mmCIF file of C-alpha atoms and ligand atoms in Angstrom:
data_model
loop_
_atom_site.group_PDB
_atom_site.id
_atom_site.type_symbol
_atom_site.label_atom_id
_atom_site.label_comp_id
_atom_site.label_asym_id
_atom_site.label_seq_id
_atom_site.Cartn_x
_atom_site.Cartn_y
_atom_site.Cartn_z
ATOM 1 C CA MET T 15 5.105 -4.037 -15.188
ATOM 2 C CA ASN T 16 3.903 -0.453 -15.966
ATOM 3 C CA ILE T 17 0.733 0.782 -14.404
ATOM 4 C CA ASN T 18 -0.237 4.011 -15.949
ATOM 5 C CA GLY T 19 3.295 4.354 -17.171
ATOM 6 C CA LYS T 20 4.916 3.914 -13.644
ATOM 7 C CA HIS T 21 7.058 0.493 -13.072
ATOM 8 C CA TYR T 22 5.842 -1.449 -10.201
ATOM 9 C CA ARG T 23 6.620 -4.920 -8.702
ATOM 10 C CA THR T 24 3.971 -6.449 -6.595
ATOM 11 C CA ILE T 25 5.683 -6.545 -3.415
ATOM 12 C CA TRP T 26 8.864 -4.401 -2.344
ATOM 13 C CA VAL T 27 10.499 -3.011 0.733
ATOM 14 C CA ASP T 28 9.298 0.429 1.769
ATOM 15 C CA PRO T 29 12.354 2.650 0.749
ATOM 16 C CA GLY T 30 11.502 4.912 4.034
ATOM 17 C CA ASN T 31 11.226 2.078 6.467
ATOM 18 C CA GLU T 32 12.855 -1.221 5.805
ATOM 19 C CA LYS T 33 10.684 -2.933 8.420
ATOM 20 C CA VAL T 34 7.623 -2.300 6.434
ATOM 21 C CA ILE T 35 6.583 -4.397 3.185
ATOM 22 C CA ARG T 36 4.197 -2.973 0.658
ATOM 23 C CA ILE T 37 2.051 -5.050 -1.431
ATOM 24 C CA ILE T 38 -0.710 -4.282 -4.040
ATOM 25 C CA ASP T 39 -3.979 -5.311 -2.442
ATOM 26 C CA GLN T 40 -5.240 -7.402 -5.313
ATOM 27 C CA ARG T 41 -8.872 -7.771 -3.825
ATOM 28 C CA HIS T 42 -9.544 -4.181 -5.151
ATOM 29 C CA LEU T 43 -8.455 -4.626 -8.847
ATOM 30 C CA PRO T 44 -9.342 -3.693 -11.393
ATOM 31 C CA HIS T 45 -11.549 -1.088 -10.021
ATOM 32 C CA HIS T 46 -9.177 0.624 -7.385
ATOM 33 C CA PHE T 47 -5.508 0.447 -7.269
ATOM 34 C CA VAL T 48 -4.765 0.234 -3.528
ATOM 35 C CA LEU T 49 -1.302 -0.349 -1.693
ATOM 36 C CA GLU T 50 -1.119 -2.252 1.705
ATOM 37 C CA ASP T 51 1.729 -2.291 4.363
ATOM 38 C CA LEU T 52 2.555 -5.544 5.957
ATOM 39 C CA ARG T 53 4.141 -4.805 9.432
ATOM 40 C CA SER T 54 4.060 -8.174 11.093
ATOM 41 C CA LEU T 55 3.976 -11.899 10.559
ATOM 42 C CA SER T 56 0.389 -11.927 11.035
ATOM 43 C CA ASP T 57 -0.188 -9.270 8.444
ATOM 44 C CA ALA T 58 1.612 -11.553 5.858
ATOM 45 C CA ILE T 59 -0.293 -14.474 6.873
ATOM 46 C CA THR T 60 -3.626 -12.724 6.721
ATOM 47 C CA ALA T 61 -2.449 -11.369 3.210
ATOM 48 C CA ILE T 62 -1.861 -14.803 1.762
ATOM 49 C CA LYS T 63 -4.802 -16.500 3.224
ATOM 50 C CA ASP T 64 -7.377 -13.805 2.210
ATOM 51 C CA MET T 65 -5.729 -13.293 -1.135
ATOM 52 C CA HIS T 66 -4.621 -9.625 -0.733
ATOM 53 C CA VAL T 67 -1.676 -11.222 -2.663
ATOM 54 C CA ARG T 68 -2.207 -14.312 -4.620
ATOM 55 C CA GLY T 69 -0.398 -16.659 -7.382
ATOM 56 C CA ALA T 70 2.318 -19.185 -6.736
ATOM 57 C CA GLY T 71 5.458 -16.912 -7.093
ATOM 58 C CA LEU T 72 3.919 -13.903 -5.246
ATOM 59 C CA ILE T 73 2.684 -16.167 -2.539
ATOM 60 C CA GLY T 74 6.491 -17.382 -2.249
ATOM 61 C CA ALA T 75 7.738 -13.910 -2.251
ATOM 62 C CA THR T 76 5.334 -12.805 0.527
ATOM 63 C CA ALA T 77 6.144 -15.897 2.588
ATOM 64 C CA GLY T 78 9.865 -14.918 2.207
ATOM 65 C CA TYR T 79 9.200 -11.531 3.533
ATOM 66 C CA GLY T 80 6.793 -12.944 6.163
ATOM 67 C CA MET T 81 9.735 -14.885 7.564
ATOM 68 C CA TYR T 82 11.725 -11.493 7.609
ATOM 69 C CA LEU T 83 8.880 -9.864 9.440
ATOM 70 C CA ALA T 84 8.790 -12.873 11.884
ATOM 71 C CA ALA T 85 12.668 -12.468 12.420
ATOM 72 C CA LEU T 86 12.063 -8.810 13.339
ATOM 73 C CA GLU T 87 9.363 -9.595 16.089
ATOM 74 C CA ALA T 88 11.001 -12.957 17.307
ATOM 75 C CA PRO T 89 12.204 -13.014 20.843
ATOM 76 C CA SER T 90 16.180 -12.956 20.817
ATOM 77 C CA GLY T 91 18.063 -15.914 22.195
ATOM 78 C CA ASP T 92 17.114 -19.350 22.491
ATOM 79 C CA GLU T 93 13.554 -18.879 21.531
ATOM 80 C CA PHE T 94 14.360 -17.177 18.153
ATOM 81 C CA ASP T 95 14.761 -20.307 16.210
ATOM 82 C CA ASN T 96 11.570 -22.026 17.620
ATOM 83 C CA TYR T 97 9.484 -18.745 16.848
ATOM 84 C CA LEU T 98 10.805 -18.883 13.050
ATOM 85 C CA ARG T 99 9.799 -22.486 12.860
ATOM 86 C CA ASP T 100 6.433 -21.960 14.064
ATOM 87 C CA ALA T 101 5.998 -19.029 11.819
ATOM 88 C CA GLY T 102 7.202 -21.130 8.974
ATOM 89 C CA SER T 103 4.443 -23.751 9.548
ATOM 90 C CA SER T 104 1.738 -20.961 9.818
ATOM 91 C CA LEU T 105 2.786 -19.413 6.451
ATOM 92 C CA LYS T 106 2.855 -22.871 4.859
ATOM 93 C CA ALA T 107 -0.550 -23.737 6.280
ATOM 94 C CA ALA T 108 -1.995 -20.217 4.744
ATOM 95 C CA ARG T 109 -2.453 -21.506 1.220
ATOM 96 C CA PRO T 110 -1.593 -25.466 0.814
ATOM 97 C CA THR T 111 -1.424 -26.060 -2.924
ATOM 98 C CA ALA T 112 1.246 -23.422 -4.105
ATOM 99 C CA VAL T 113 4.652 -25.193 -3.309
ATOM 100 C CA ASN T 114 6.484 -21.881 -3.714
ATOM 101 C CA CYS T 115 5.190 -21.018 -0.183
ATOM 102 C CA SER T 116 7.188 -23.878 1.423
ATOM 103 C CA TRP T 117 10.097 -23.367 -0.947
ATOM 104 C CA ALA T 118 10.508 -19.871 0.439
ATOM 105 C CA VAL T 119 10.175 -20.662 4.121
ATOM 106 C CA ASP T 120 12.583 -23.686 3.757
ATOM 107 C CA LEU T 121 15.004 -21.498 2.086
ATOM 108 C CA GLN T 122 14.841 -18.849 4.666
ATOM 109 C CA LEU T 123 15.210 -21.505 7.704
ATOM 110 C CA GLN T 124 18.213 -22.778 5.803
ATOM 111 C CA ALA T 125 19.769 -19.437 5.302
ATOM 112 C CA MET T 126 19.262 -18.327 8.945
ATOM 113 C CA LYS T 127 21.364 -21.041 10.218
ATOM 114 C CA LYS T 128 24.344 -19.441 8.928
ATOM 115 C CA GLY T 129 23.824 -16.647 11.415
ATOM 116 C CA SER T 130 24.591 -16.829 15.209
ATOM 117 C CA ALA T 131 23.528 -13.394 16.750
ATOM 118 C CA THR T 132 19.935 -12.560 16.406
ATOM 119 C CA HIS T 133 20.805 -9.363 14.475
ATOM 120 C CA GLU T 134 22.856 -11.385 12.166
ATOM 121 C CA LYS T 135 19.747 -13.812 11.451
ATOM 122 C CA ILE T 136 17.519 -10.771 10.677
ATOM 123 C CA SER T 137 20.024 -9.302 8.238
ATOM 124 C CA ILE T 138 20.028 -12.858 6.560
ATOM 125 C CA ALA T 139 16.411 -13.059 6.490
ATOM 126 C CA LYS T 140 16.158 -9.674 4.752
ATOM 127 C CA SER T 141 18.711 -10.301 2.235
ATOM 128 C CA THR T 142 17.122 -13.873 1.522
ATOM 129 C CA ALA T 143 13.664 -12.255 1.121
ATOM 130 C CA ASP T 144 15.044 -9.833 -1.296
ATOM 131 C CA GLU T 145 16.906 -12.770 -3.299
ATOM 132 C CA ILE T 146 13.642 -14.532 -3.458
ATOM 133 C CA ALA T 147 11.912 -11.619 -4.867
ATOM 134 C CA ASP T 148 14.441 -10.824 -7.412
ATOM 135 C CA MET T 149 14.997 -14.596 -8.325
ATOM 136 C CA ASP T 150 11.173 -14.799 -9.223
ATOM 137 C CA ALA T 151 11.199 -11.647 -11.198
ATOM 138 C CA GLU T 152 14.277 -12.947 -13.282
ATOM 139 C CA TYR T 153 13.013 -16.502 -13.734
ATOM 140 C CA CYS T 154 9.826 -15.025 -15.122
ATOM 141 C CA ARG T 155 11.868 -12.826 -17.652
ATOM 142 C CA ARG T 156 13.646 -16.005 -18.765
ATOM 143 C CA ILE T 157 10.466 -17.790 -18.994
ATOM 144 C CA GLY T 158 9.382 -15.176 -21.447
ATOM 145 C CA GLU T 159 12.546 -15.426 -23.568
ATOM 146 C CA HIS T 160 12.068 -19.369 -23.838
ATOM 147 C CA GLY T 161 8.302 -19.266 -24.501
ATOM 148 C CA VAL T 162 8.370 -16.704 -27.011
ATOM 149 C CA LYS T 163 9.974 -18.969 -29.361
ATOM 150 C CA LEU T 164 6.617 -20.881 -29.447
ATOM 151 C CA ILE T 165 4.614 -18.021 -30.318
ATOM 152 C CA GLU T 166 7.097 -16.915 -32.937
ATOM 153 C CA GLU T 167 6.817 -20.467 -34.571
ATOM 154 C CA ILE T 168 2.936 -20.362 -34.567
ATOM 155 C CA SER T 169 3.109 -16.903 -35.979
ATOM 156 C CA ARG T 170 5.526 -17.961 -38.875
ATOM 157 C CA LYS T 171 3.215 -20.983 -39.780
ATOM 158 C CA LYS T 172 0.356 -18.552 -39.762
ATOM 159 C CA ALA T 173 2.196 -16.160 -42.212
ATOM 160 C CA ASP T 174 2.338 -13.465 -39.518
ATOM 161 C CA LYS T 175 -1.540 -13.614 -38.707
ATOM 162 C CA THR T 176 -2.662 -13.038 -35.360
ATOM 163 C CA VAL T 177 -1.674 -15.956 -32.774
ATOM 164 C CA ASN T 178 -4.565 -16.662 -30.554
ATOM 165 C CA ILE T 179 -3.719 -17.772 -27.146
ATOM 166 C CA LEU T 180 -6.096 -19.124 -24.337
ATOM 167 C CA THR T 181 -5.281 -18.585 -20.617
ATOM 168 C CA HIS T 182 -6.972 -19.504 -17.454
ATOM 169 C CA CYS T 183 -6.904 -17.692 -14.131
ATOM 170 C CA ASN T 184 -4.170 -15.153 -13.747
ATOM 171 C CA ALA T 185 -0.528 -16.514 -14.179
ATOM 172 C CA GLY T 186 0.317 -13.110 -14.937
ATOM 173 C CA TRP T 187 2.550 -10.243 -13.473
ATOM 174 C CA LEU T 188 0.148 -9.939 -10.594
ATOM 175 C CA ALA T 189 0.767 -13.570 -9.690
ATOM 176 C CA PHE T 190 4.523 -13.167 -9.480
ATOM 177 C CA VAL T 191 6.822 -10.449 -8.583
ATOM 178 C CA ASP T 192 7.198 -9.159 -12.139
ATOM 179 C CA HIS T 193 6.538 -10.467 -15.902
ATOM 180 C CA GLY T 194 4.242 -13.494 -14.939
ATOM 181 C CA SER T 195 4.857 -17.019 -15.870
ATOM 182 C CA ALA T 196 2.057 -17.668 -18.792
ATOM 183 C CA THR T 197 2.026 -13.893 -19.771
ATOM 184 C CA ALA T 198 5.900 -13.405 -20.035
ATOM 185 C CA PRO T 199 6.135 -15.065 -23.310
ATOM 186 C CA ILE T 200 3.041 -12.924 -24.570
ATOM 187 C CA TYR T 201 4.684 -9.645 -23.368
ATOM 188 C CA ALA T 202 7.798 -10.882 -25.036
ATOM 189 C CA ALA T 203 5.974 -11.456 -28.255
ATOM 190 C CA MET T 204 4.269 -8.112 -28.090
ATOM 191 C CA ASP T 205 7.724 -6.351 -27.627
ATOM 192 C CA LYS T 206 8.782 -8.274 -30.574
ATOM 193 C CA GLY T 207 5.934 -6.871 -32.724
ATOM 194 C CA ILE T 208 4.395 -10.332 -33.139
ATOM 195 C CA LYS T 209 0.659 -10.173 -33.364
ATOM 196 C CA VAL T 210 -1.039 -11.721 -30.526
ATOM 197 C CA HIS T 211 -4.681 -11.929 -28.981
ATOM 198 C CA VAL T 212 -5.514 -13.343 -25.742
ATOM 199 C CA TRP T 213 -8.815 -15.431 -24.830
ATOM 200 C CA VAL T 214 -9.033 -14.628 -21.184
ATOM 201 C CA ASP T 215 -11.127 -17.282 -19.177
ATOM 202 C CA GLU T 216 -13.064 -15.410 -16.605
ATOM 203 C CA THR T 217 -12.275 -18.137 -13.908
ATOM 204 C CA ARG T 218 -15.011 -18.445 -11.551
ATOM 205 C CA PRO T 219 -15.319 -18.259 -8.640
ATOM 206 C CA ARG T 220 -12.989 -15.355 -7.866
ATOM 207 C CA ASN T 221 -12.756 -14.055 -11.530
ATOM 208 C CA GLN T 222 -8.863 -13.680 -11.401
ATOM 209 C CA GLY T 223 -8.924 -13.921 -15.300
ATOM 210 C CA ALA T 224 -11.757 -11.131 -15.701
ATOM 211 C CA ALA T 225 -10.531 -8.926 -12.809
ATOM 212 C CA LEU T 226 -6.687 -9.446 -13.057
ATOM 213 C CA THR T 227 -5.567 -10.951 -16.144
ATOM 214 C CA ALA T 228 -7.727 -8.581 -18.310
ATOM 215 C CA TRP T 229 -6.456 -5.526 -16.385
ATOM 216 C CA GLU T 230 -2.750 -6.241 -16.720
ATOM 217 C CA LEU T 231 -3.073 -7.255 -20.249
ATOM 218 C CA GLY T 232 -4.581 -3.798 -21.051
ATOM 219 C CA GLN T 233 -2.103 -2.110 -19.049
ATOM 220 C CA HIS T 234 0.472 -3.514 -21.423
ATOM 221 C CA GLY T 235 -1.656 -2.847 -24.555
ATOM 222 C CA VAL T 236 -2.069 -6.627 -25.384
ATOM 223 C CA PRO T 237 -5.464 -7.299 -27.449
ATOM 224 C CA HIS T 238 -7.577 -9.673 -25.439
ATOM 225 C CA THR T 239 -11.319 -10.893 -24.824
ATOM 226 C CA ILE T 240 -12.877 -12.031 -21.795
ATOM 227 C CA ILE T 241 -14.793 -15.414 -22.049
ATOM 228 C CA THR T 242 -16.730 -17.577 -19.908
ATOM 229 C CA ASP T 243 -15.008 -20.652 -18.550
ATOM 230 C CA ASN T 244 -16.980 -22.902 -20.509
ATOM 231 C CA ALA T 245 -16.271 -21.068 -23.830
ATOM 232 C CA GLY T 246 -12.956 -22.629 -24.549
ATOM 233 C CA GLY T 247 -13.780 -25.851 -26.062
ATOM 234 C CA HIS T 248 -16.124 -24.228 -28.511
ATOM 235 C CA LEU T 249 -13.495 -21.672 -29.507
ATOM 236 C CA MET T 250 -11.035 -24.676 -29.985
ATOM 237 C CA GLN T 251 -13.327 -26.435 -32.244
ATOM 238 C CA LYS T 252 -13.739 -23.464 -34.324
ATOM 239 C CA GLY T 253 -10.144 -23.069 -34.982
ATOM 240 C CA LEU T 254 -9.938 -19.748 -32.989
ATOM 241 C CA VAL T 255 -7.258 -21.045 -30.362
ATOM 242 C CA ASP T 256 -3.604 -21.685 -31.538
ATOM 243 C CA LEU T 257 -1.998 -22.168 -28.015
ATOM 244 C CA VAL T 258 -3.133 -22.630 -24.539
ATOM 245 C CA LEU T 259 -0.735 -21.230 -22.173
ATOM 246 C CA VAL T 260 -1.284 -21.459 -18.491
ATOM 247 C CA GLY T 261 0.540 -21.363 -15.049
ATOM 248 C CA SER T 262 0.999 -23.562 -12.120
ATOM 249 C CA ASP T 263 0.734 -23.653 -8.678
ATOM 250 C CA ARG T 264 2.589 -26.926 -8.198
ATOM 251 C CA THR T 265 4.043 -29.297 -10.708
ATOM 252 C CA THR T 266 5.551 -32.702 -9.940
ATOM 253 C CA HIS T 267 8.913 -33.527 -11.021
ATOM 254 C CA THR T 268 6.857 -36.198 -13.175
ATOM 255 C CA GLY T 269 5.100 -33.565 -15.076
ATOM 256 C CA ASP T 270 1.600 -33.437 -13.353
ATOM 257 C CA VAL T 271 0.301 -29.869 -13.081
ATOM 258 C CA ALA T 272 -1.757 -28.307 -10.252
ATOM 259 C CA ASN T 273 -3.561 -25.049 -11.439
ATOM 260 C CA LYS T 274 -6.603 -23.228 -11.016
ATOM 261 C CA ILE T 275 -9.721 -25.364 -10.963
ATOM 262 C CA GLY T 276 -11.028 -25.708 -14.594
ATOM 263 C CA THR T 277 -7.562 -26.106 -16.074
ATOM 264 C CA TYR T 278 -7.827 -29.919 -16.409
ATOM 265 C CA LEU T 279 -10.982 -29.396 -18.684
ATOM 266 C CA LYS T 280 -8.994 -27.036 -20.823
ATOM 267 C CA ALA T 281 -6.362 -29.586 -21.203
ATOM 268 C CA LEU T 282 -8.810 -32.188 -22.257
ATOM 269 C CA ALA T 283 -10.408 -29.870 -24.841
ATOM 270 C CA ALA T 284 -6.997 -28.946 -26.256
ATOM 271 C CA LYS T 285 -5.840 -32.482 -26.585
ATOM 272 C CA ASP T 286 -9.234 -33.582 -28.382
ATOM 273 C CA ASN T 287 -8.465 -30.550 -30.876
ATOM 274 C CA GLY T 288 -4.943 -31.135 -31.335
ATOM 275 C CA ILE T 289 -3.890 -27.778 -29.672
ATOM 276 C CA PRO T 290 -0.685 -27.349 -27.943
ATOM 277 C CA PHE T 291 -1.184 -27.061 -24.142
ATOM 278 C CA TYR T 292 1.924 -25.546 -22.461
ATOM 279 C CA VAL T 293 2.561 -24.742 -18.828
ATOM 280 C CA ALA T 294 4.880 -21.884 -17.739
ATOM 281 C CA LEU T 295 6.507 -22.126 -14.398
ATOM 282 C CA PRO T 296 9.692 -21.224 -12.400
ATOM 283 C CA SER T 297 11.485 -23.972 -10.992
ATOM 284 C CA SER T 298 10.324 -22.902 -7.478
ATOM 285 C CA THR T 299 7.127 -24.323 -8.496
ATOM 286 C CA ILE T 300 8.351 -27.863 -8.917
ATOM 287 C CA ASP T 301 7.609 -30.369 -6.206
ATOM 288 C CA TRP T 302 10.587 -32.671 -6.124
ATOM 289 C CA GLU T 303 9.019 -35.178 -3.710
ATOM 290 C CA ILE T 304 5.647 -35.979 -5.088
ATOM 291 C CA GLU T 305 5.478 -38.410 -7.964
ATOM 292 C CA ASP T 306 1.518 -38.757 -8.556
ATOM 293 C CA GLY T 307 0.011 -35.360 -8.612
ATOM 294 C CA ILE T 308 -3.389 -36.402 -8.750
ATOM 295 C CA LYS T 309 -3.193 -38.549 -5.561
ATOM 296 C CA ASN T 310 -0.754 -36.440 -3.662
ATOM 297 C CA ILE T 311 -1.142 -32.817 -4.288
ATOM 298 C CA PRO T 312 -3.055 -31.077 -1.592
ATOM 299 C CA ILE T 313 -6.048 -29.272 -2.992
ATOM 300 C CA GLU T 314 -7.356 -26.117 -1.188
ATOM 301 C CA GLU T 315 -10.850 -25.891 -0.404
ATOM 302 C CA ARG T 316 -12.378 -22.538 0.107
ATOM 303 C CA GLY T 317 -15.455 -21.276 1.434
ATOM 304 C CA GLY T 318 -18.662 -21.855 -0.389
ATOM 305 C CA GLU T 319 -19.667 -18.080 -0.241
ATOM 306 C CA GLU T 320 -17.027 -17.349 -2.842
ATOM 307 C CA VAL T 321 -19.284 -19.615 -5.290
ATOM 308 C CA LYS T 322 -22.614 -18.258 -4.032
ATOM 309 C CA TYR T 323 -21.692 -14.667 -3.934
ATOM 310 C CA ILE T 324 -20.154 -12.437 -6.879
ATOM 311 C CA GLU T 325 -18.667 -8.965 -6.184
ATOM 312 C CA GLY T 326 -18.220 -5.994 -8.672
ATOM 313 C CA LEU T 327 -18.569 -2.330 -9.186
ATOM 314 C CA CYS T 328 -22.014 -0.954 -8.916
ATOM 315 C CA GLU T 329 -22.674 2.912 -9.223
ATOM 316 C CA GLY T 330 -19.086 3.666 -8.046
ATOM 317 C CA PHE T 331 -19.332 1.271 -5.099
ATOM 318 C CA ILE T 332 -17.952 -2.309 -4.898
ATOM 319 C CA LYS T 333 -20.968 -4.710 -4.079
ATOM 320 C CA LYS T 334 -21.419 -8.233 -3.302
ATOM 321 C CA VAL T 335 -24.484 -10.045 -4.626
ATOM 322 C CA LEU T 336 -25.939 -13.417 -3.829
ATOM 323 C CA LEU T 337 -26.398 -15.487 -7.015
ATOM 324 C CA ALA T 338 -27.796 -18.730 -5.367
ATOM 325 C CA PRO T 339 -30.381 -19.843 -2.911
ATOM 326 C CA ASP T 340 -29.203 -18.532 0.304
ATOM 327 C CA ASN T 341 -29.616 -22.026 1.907
ATOM 328 C CA SER T 342 -28.211 -24.172 -0.927
ATOM 329 C CA PRO T 343 -24.697 -25.589 0.009
ATOM 330 C CA ALA T 344 -21.610 -24.895 -2.255
ATOM 331 C CA ALA T 345 -18.398 -26.564 -2.516
ATOM 332 C CA ASN T 346 -15.240 -24.608 -3.619
ATOM 333 C CA TYR T 347 -12.231 -26.647 -4.831
ATOM 334 C CA ALA T 348 -9.490 -24.064 -5.726
ATOM 335 C CA PHE T 349 -7.258 -26.297 -7.765
ATOM 336 C CA ASP T 350 -7.267 -29.330 -10.238
ATOM 337 C CA VAL T 351 -4.450 -31.554 -11.410
ATOM 338 C CA THR T 352 -3.690 -32.022 -15.093
ATOM 339 C CA PRO T 353 -2.071 -35.181 -15.803
ATOM 340 C CA SER T 354 1.372 -35.040 -17.580
ATOM 341 C CA ARG T 355 -0.165 -36.833 -20.572
ATOM 342 C CA LEU T 356 -2.117 -33.798 -21.752
ATOM 343 C CA VAL T 357 0.449 -31.314 -21.390
ATOM 344 C CA SER T 358 2.624 -30.581 -24.495
ATOM 345 C CA GLY T 359 5.593 -28.991 -22.536
ATOM 346 C CA LEU T 360 6.835 -26.943 -19.534
ATOM 347 C CA ILE T 361 8.340 -23.732 -20.001
ATOM 348 C CA THR T 362 10.907 -22.922 -17.240
ATOM 349 C CA GLU T 363 13.666 -20.528 -16.577
ATOM 350 C CA ARG T 364 16.140 -22.878 -17.988
ATOM 351 C CA GLY T 365 14.250 -23.731 -21.101
ATOM 352 C CA ILE T 366 11.353 -25.838 -22.562
ATOM 353 C CA CYS T 367 11.040 -29.719 -21.657
ATOM 354 C CA ARG T 368 8.651 -32.546 -21.868
ATOM 355 C CA PRO T 369 6.523 -33.095 -18.820
ATOM 356 C CA ASP T 370 8.414 -36.205 -17.710
ATOM 357 C CA LYS T 371 11.071 -36.930 -14.997
ATOM 358 C CA LYS T 372 13.811 -37.431 -17.637
ATOM 359 C CA SER T 373 13.463 -34.199 -19.398
ATOM 360 C CA ILE T 374 12.749 -32.240 -16.263
ATOM 361 C CA LEU T 375 15.830 -33.565 -14.638
ATOM 362 C CA GLY T 376 17.705 -32.966 -17.865
ATOM 363 C CA LEU T 377 17.163 -29.019 -17.339
ATOM 364 C CA PHE T 378 17.662 -29.524 -13.328
ATOM 365 C CA PRO T 379 20.503 -32.086 -13.102
ATOM 366 C CA GLU T 380 21.351 -30.948 -9.540
ATOM 367 C CA LYS T 381 18.085 -32.375 -8.580
ATOM 368 C CA LYS T 382 19.110 -35.792 -9.455
ATOM 369 C CA ARG T 383 19.039 -38.042 -6.419
ATOM 370 C CA ARG T 384 21.906 -40.273 -5.533
ATOM 371 C CA ASP T 385 19.485 -43.190 -5.098
ATOM 372 C CA GLY T 386 18.121 -42.838 -8.658
HETATM 373 O O1 MRU K 407 -5.863 -18.937 -6.253
HETATM 374 P P1 MRU K 407 -4.651 -18.174 -6.843
HETATM 375 O O2 MRU K 407 -5.354 -16.825 -7.580
HETATM 376 O O3 MRU K 407 -3.641 -17.965 -6.130
HETATM 377 O O4 MRU K 407 -4.272 -19.122 -8.164
HETATM 378 C C1 MRU K 407 -3.247 -19.097 -8.616
HETATM 379 C C2 MRU K 407 -3.407 -18.706 -10.037
HETATM 380 O O5 MRU K 407 -3.626 -17.626 -10.325
HETATM 381 C C3 MRU K 407 -3.537 -19.782 -11.020
HETATM 382 O O6 MRU K 407 -3.630 -21.111 -10.673
HETATM 383 C C4 MRU K 407 -2.130 -19.646 -11.870
HETATM 384 O O7 MRU K 407 -2.455 -20.066 -12.973
HETATM 385 C C5 MRU K 407 -0.899 -20.079 -11.284
HETATM 386 S S1 MRU K 407 -0.020 -19.153 -10.119
HETATM 387 C C6 MRU K 407 1.214 -18.501 -11.138
#
């Protein structure tokens, strides 16, 4: 992704010091572009927990590098493996809904078993973290290649008139290492000269849509309009939405989709209006264990102050203001689960499939269990 013409990923190893991991601190966007150095496991945990980095894929990539930083600081000898196991548990607990975090930690623990001396394990942790980041970027690029076909088809049916896409939260380049999941087909459509316009849900309480999706679409020159979270149903009734395209933080292998709070309401409105509702996700976001997403996906609850306060630019300074009575309590559920029956299809790096076990396993046959 280009920022002011320069290509960036959202996370990378400092070319001058390979013990330092660099990230874009997303808390300052869209007003300031700030880079941060991660030098320890604790820096990586804070970056995930306090959302300097966020989004399923990027949380996974940061967890991958977090394990590498943990390997660098771990005591050598017998205690090394215990230290890394504990590091993995702390990273997994930092944001519980996005399954990419556990996926990356488990890949690291598995990979490091191949080394025996401490220096070998550190070198494996570094190359595994790089692989996780590269894989994330490549999978998102492929999601773009597959997903663009849906946009092309709608554009053809509309005789090349603008395709209006509604998205929720930020499942863009900033939520991954590069390209994004829900945005990858949109960028691919732009690159093919297809006319697109994106309705960007602001996404209260943290406003990832208004702050991040709008910013990255703007950087890529994609026409877009920010709307309040409650406007989507109205736009659908008026025929102003051709496609809903969202990301996912965890999708069960049965097709239930956990995504940013409010996604379920968009899926209901899309169903009522006969509008296709697609979810774009790399396979690292698939939970191969859980069958029933509504019952079993852990839903992160964050502090009520994110609901009661809002932050923005005021006369050149970032300010936080109170919206509600100071003594009113607030609840902050960060995600909801859209049941598979409301999902038209899943766009993965291997292609598009229906949101059910058979179709998902059709794309990922290696995940079939011997016990059926
Ligand atoms: O809380 P966040 O910002 O980490 O939430 C992640 C999201 O932006 C969305 O839920 C997104 O659609 C899926 S992450 C690719």
